[in-house]
Coordinates of C-alpha atoms in Angstrom, one line a residue:
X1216 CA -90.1 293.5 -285.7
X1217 CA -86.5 294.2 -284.8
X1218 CA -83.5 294.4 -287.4
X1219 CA -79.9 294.8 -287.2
X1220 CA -79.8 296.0 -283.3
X1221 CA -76.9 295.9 -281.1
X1222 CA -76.9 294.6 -277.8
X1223 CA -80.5 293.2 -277.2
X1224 CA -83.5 293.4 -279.3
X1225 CA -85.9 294.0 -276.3
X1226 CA -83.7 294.2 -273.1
X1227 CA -80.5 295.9 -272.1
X1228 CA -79.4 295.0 -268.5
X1229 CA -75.9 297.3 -267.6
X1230 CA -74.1 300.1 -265.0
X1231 CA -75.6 298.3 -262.2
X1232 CA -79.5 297.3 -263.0
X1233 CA -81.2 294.7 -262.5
X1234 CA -83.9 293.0 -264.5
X1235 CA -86.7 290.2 -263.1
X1236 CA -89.0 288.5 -265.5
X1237 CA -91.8 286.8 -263.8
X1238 CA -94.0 286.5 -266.7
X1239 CA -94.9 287.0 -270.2
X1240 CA -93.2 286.5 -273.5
X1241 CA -90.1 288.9 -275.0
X1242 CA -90.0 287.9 -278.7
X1243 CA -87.6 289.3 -281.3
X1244 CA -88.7 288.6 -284.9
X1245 CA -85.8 289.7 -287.8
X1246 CA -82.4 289.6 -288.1
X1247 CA -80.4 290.8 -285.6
X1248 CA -76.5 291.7 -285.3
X1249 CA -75.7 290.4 -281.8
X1250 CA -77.3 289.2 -278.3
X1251 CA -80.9 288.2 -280.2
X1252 CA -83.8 289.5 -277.6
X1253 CA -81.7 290.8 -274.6
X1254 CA -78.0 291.3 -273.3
X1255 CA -76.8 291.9 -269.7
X1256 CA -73.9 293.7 -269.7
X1257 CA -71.4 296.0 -267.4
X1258 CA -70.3 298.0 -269.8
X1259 CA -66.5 298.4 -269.5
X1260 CA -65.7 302.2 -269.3
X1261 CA -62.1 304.3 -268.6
X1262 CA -63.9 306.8 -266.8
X1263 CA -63.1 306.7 -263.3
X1264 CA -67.4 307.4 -262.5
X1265 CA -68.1 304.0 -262.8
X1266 CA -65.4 301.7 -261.2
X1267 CA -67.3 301.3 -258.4
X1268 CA -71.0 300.3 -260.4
X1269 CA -71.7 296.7 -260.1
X1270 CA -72.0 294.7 -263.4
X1271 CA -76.0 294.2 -264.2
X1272 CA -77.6 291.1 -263.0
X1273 CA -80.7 289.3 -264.8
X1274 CA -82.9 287.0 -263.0
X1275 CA -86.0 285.0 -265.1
X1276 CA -88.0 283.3 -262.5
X1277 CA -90.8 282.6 -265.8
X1278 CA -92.0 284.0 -268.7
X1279 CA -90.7 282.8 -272.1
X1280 CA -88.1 284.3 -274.1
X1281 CA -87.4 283.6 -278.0
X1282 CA -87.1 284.5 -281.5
X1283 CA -83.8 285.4 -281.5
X1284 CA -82.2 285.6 -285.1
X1285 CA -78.7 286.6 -284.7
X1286 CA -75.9 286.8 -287.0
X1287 CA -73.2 286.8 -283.4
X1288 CA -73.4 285.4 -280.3
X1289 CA -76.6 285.1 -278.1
X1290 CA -79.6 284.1 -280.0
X1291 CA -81.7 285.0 -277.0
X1292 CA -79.2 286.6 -274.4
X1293 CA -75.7 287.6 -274.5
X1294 CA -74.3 287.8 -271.1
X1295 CA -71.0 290.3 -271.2
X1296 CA -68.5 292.7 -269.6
X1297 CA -68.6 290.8 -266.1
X1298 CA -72.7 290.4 -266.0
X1299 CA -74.9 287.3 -264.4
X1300 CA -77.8 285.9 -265.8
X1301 CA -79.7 284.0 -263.3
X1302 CA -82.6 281.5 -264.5
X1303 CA -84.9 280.4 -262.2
X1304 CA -87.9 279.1 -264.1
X1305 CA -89.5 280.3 -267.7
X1306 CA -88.3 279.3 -270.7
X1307 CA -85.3 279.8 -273.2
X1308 CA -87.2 278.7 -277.0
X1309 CA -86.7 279.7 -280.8
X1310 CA -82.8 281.1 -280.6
X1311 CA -80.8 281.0 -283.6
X1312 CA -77.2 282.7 -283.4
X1313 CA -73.8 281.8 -284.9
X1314 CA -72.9 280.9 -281.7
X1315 CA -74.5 280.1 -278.4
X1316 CA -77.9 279.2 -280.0
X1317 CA -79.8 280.5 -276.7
X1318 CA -76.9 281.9 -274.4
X1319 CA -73.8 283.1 -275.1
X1320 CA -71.4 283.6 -271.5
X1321 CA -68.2 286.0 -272.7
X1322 CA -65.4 284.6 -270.3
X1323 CA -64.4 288.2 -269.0
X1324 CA -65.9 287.6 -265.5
X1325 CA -70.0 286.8 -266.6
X1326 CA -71.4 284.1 -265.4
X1327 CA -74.9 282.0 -265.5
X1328 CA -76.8 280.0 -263.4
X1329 CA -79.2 277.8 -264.6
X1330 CA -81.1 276.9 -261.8
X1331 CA -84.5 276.2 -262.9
X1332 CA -86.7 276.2 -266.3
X1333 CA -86.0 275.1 -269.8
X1334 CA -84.0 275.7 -272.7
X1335 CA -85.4 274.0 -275.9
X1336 CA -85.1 274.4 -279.8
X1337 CA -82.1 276.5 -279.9
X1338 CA -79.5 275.9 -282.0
X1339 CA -76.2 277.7 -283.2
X1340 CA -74.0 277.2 -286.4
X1341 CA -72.8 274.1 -284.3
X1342 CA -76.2 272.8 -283.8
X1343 CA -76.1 273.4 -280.0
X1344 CA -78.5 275.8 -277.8
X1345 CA -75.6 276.1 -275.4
X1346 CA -71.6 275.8 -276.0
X1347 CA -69.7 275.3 -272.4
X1348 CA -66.3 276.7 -274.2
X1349 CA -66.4 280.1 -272.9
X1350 CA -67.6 281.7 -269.7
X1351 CA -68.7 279.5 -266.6
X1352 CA -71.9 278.4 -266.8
X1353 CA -73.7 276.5 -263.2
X1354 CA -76.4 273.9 -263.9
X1355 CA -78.6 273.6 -260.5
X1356 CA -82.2 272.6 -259.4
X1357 CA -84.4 271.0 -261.9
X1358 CA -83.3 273.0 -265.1
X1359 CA -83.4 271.5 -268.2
X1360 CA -81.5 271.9 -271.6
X1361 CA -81.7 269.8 -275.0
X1362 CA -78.8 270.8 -276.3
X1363 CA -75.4 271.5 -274.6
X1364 CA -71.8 271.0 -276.0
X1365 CA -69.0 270.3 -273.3
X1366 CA -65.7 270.6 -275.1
X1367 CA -62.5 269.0 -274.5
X1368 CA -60.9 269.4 -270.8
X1369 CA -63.8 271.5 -269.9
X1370 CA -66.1 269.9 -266.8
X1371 CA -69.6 269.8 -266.0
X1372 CA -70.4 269.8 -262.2
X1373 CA -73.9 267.8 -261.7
X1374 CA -74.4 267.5 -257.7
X1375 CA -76.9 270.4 -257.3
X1376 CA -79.0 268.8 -260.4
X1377 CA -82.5 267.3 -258.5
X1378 CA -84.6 264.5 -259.8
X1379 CA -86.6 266.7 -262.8
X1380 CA -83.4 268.0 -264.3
X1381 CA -82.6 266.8 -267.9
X1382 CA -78.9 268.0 -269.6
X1383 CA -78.5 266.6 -273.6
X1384 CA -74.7 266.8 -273.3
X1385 CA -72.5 265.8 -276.3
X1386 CA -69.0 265.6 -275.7
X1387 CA -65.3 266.2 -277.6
X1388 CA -63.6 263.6 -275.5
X1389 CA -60.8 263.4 -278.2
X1390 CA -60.1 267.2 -278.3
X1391 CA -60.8 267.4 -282.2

């Protein structure tokens, strides 16, 4: 049981690390303040040391990650500071957060790439697992996602998607 944590529950990716999860299940249970189970960050710093320290990088190839209870952004991960979360496979499930349900992409120069695997049963004081208002987000492969908001002037890009993907997109087409 986890409770009011900064910055990832479970995981902290940042100064140039990288995490892989092939396997297994990271589960928060509790209220947390911000980024639910796990955050990849590059922390920003006015020290001159690390200028030169690559952002940290996550990739999920499987596993499952959930329970995420967060009062912020990120019920499951909070990707920040100029980091990339790549998802290959495994599986996003249980995120709760005030936004981004199970992701939350800061647009300072993060990114994710959804690639693979599923995001299910996430939701955030919106009712969506995934808001496409902030940083980019890439949708590839067969990944799949029941609950994705796509605001007004924002675009989705779908010609990397393969025959098992499945994106539950709802639209602000009037910008209200």
């Amino acid at each position: 049981t986890t409770e009011k944590t900064n910055y990832g529950a479970i995981f902290y990716t940042f100064y140039g690390s990288e995490f892989n999860l092939y396997g297994g299940n990271l589960k928060a249970t509790g209220l947390l303040t911000h980024a639910g189970v796990g955050a990849v960050s590059h922390e920003k710093r006015k020290e001159e040391d690390y200028k030169d320290i690559p952002a940290g990088i996550m990739n999920m190839y499987g596993g499952t990650i959930s329970g995420g209870n967060v009062t912020d952004k990120g019920g499951l991960i909070w990707v920040l500071h100029g980091a990339t979360f790549n998802m290959y496979g495994g599986e996003l499930s249980d995120g709760v957060a005030g936004s981004g349900g199970a992701l939350y992409v800061n647009n300072d120069g993060s990114s994710a790439n959804l690639l693979g695997g599923k995001i299910s049963n996430c939701t955030d004081s919106s009712g969506y697992a995934l808001s496409l208002s902030n940083g980019p987000v890439t949708f590839s492969g067969d990944v799949q996602v029941d609950s994705i908001f796509l605001p007004y002037n924002k675009t989705l890009n779908t010609q990397g998607l393969t025959k098992g993907a499945k994106l539950n997109i709802t639209s602000d087409v009037h910008g209200y």
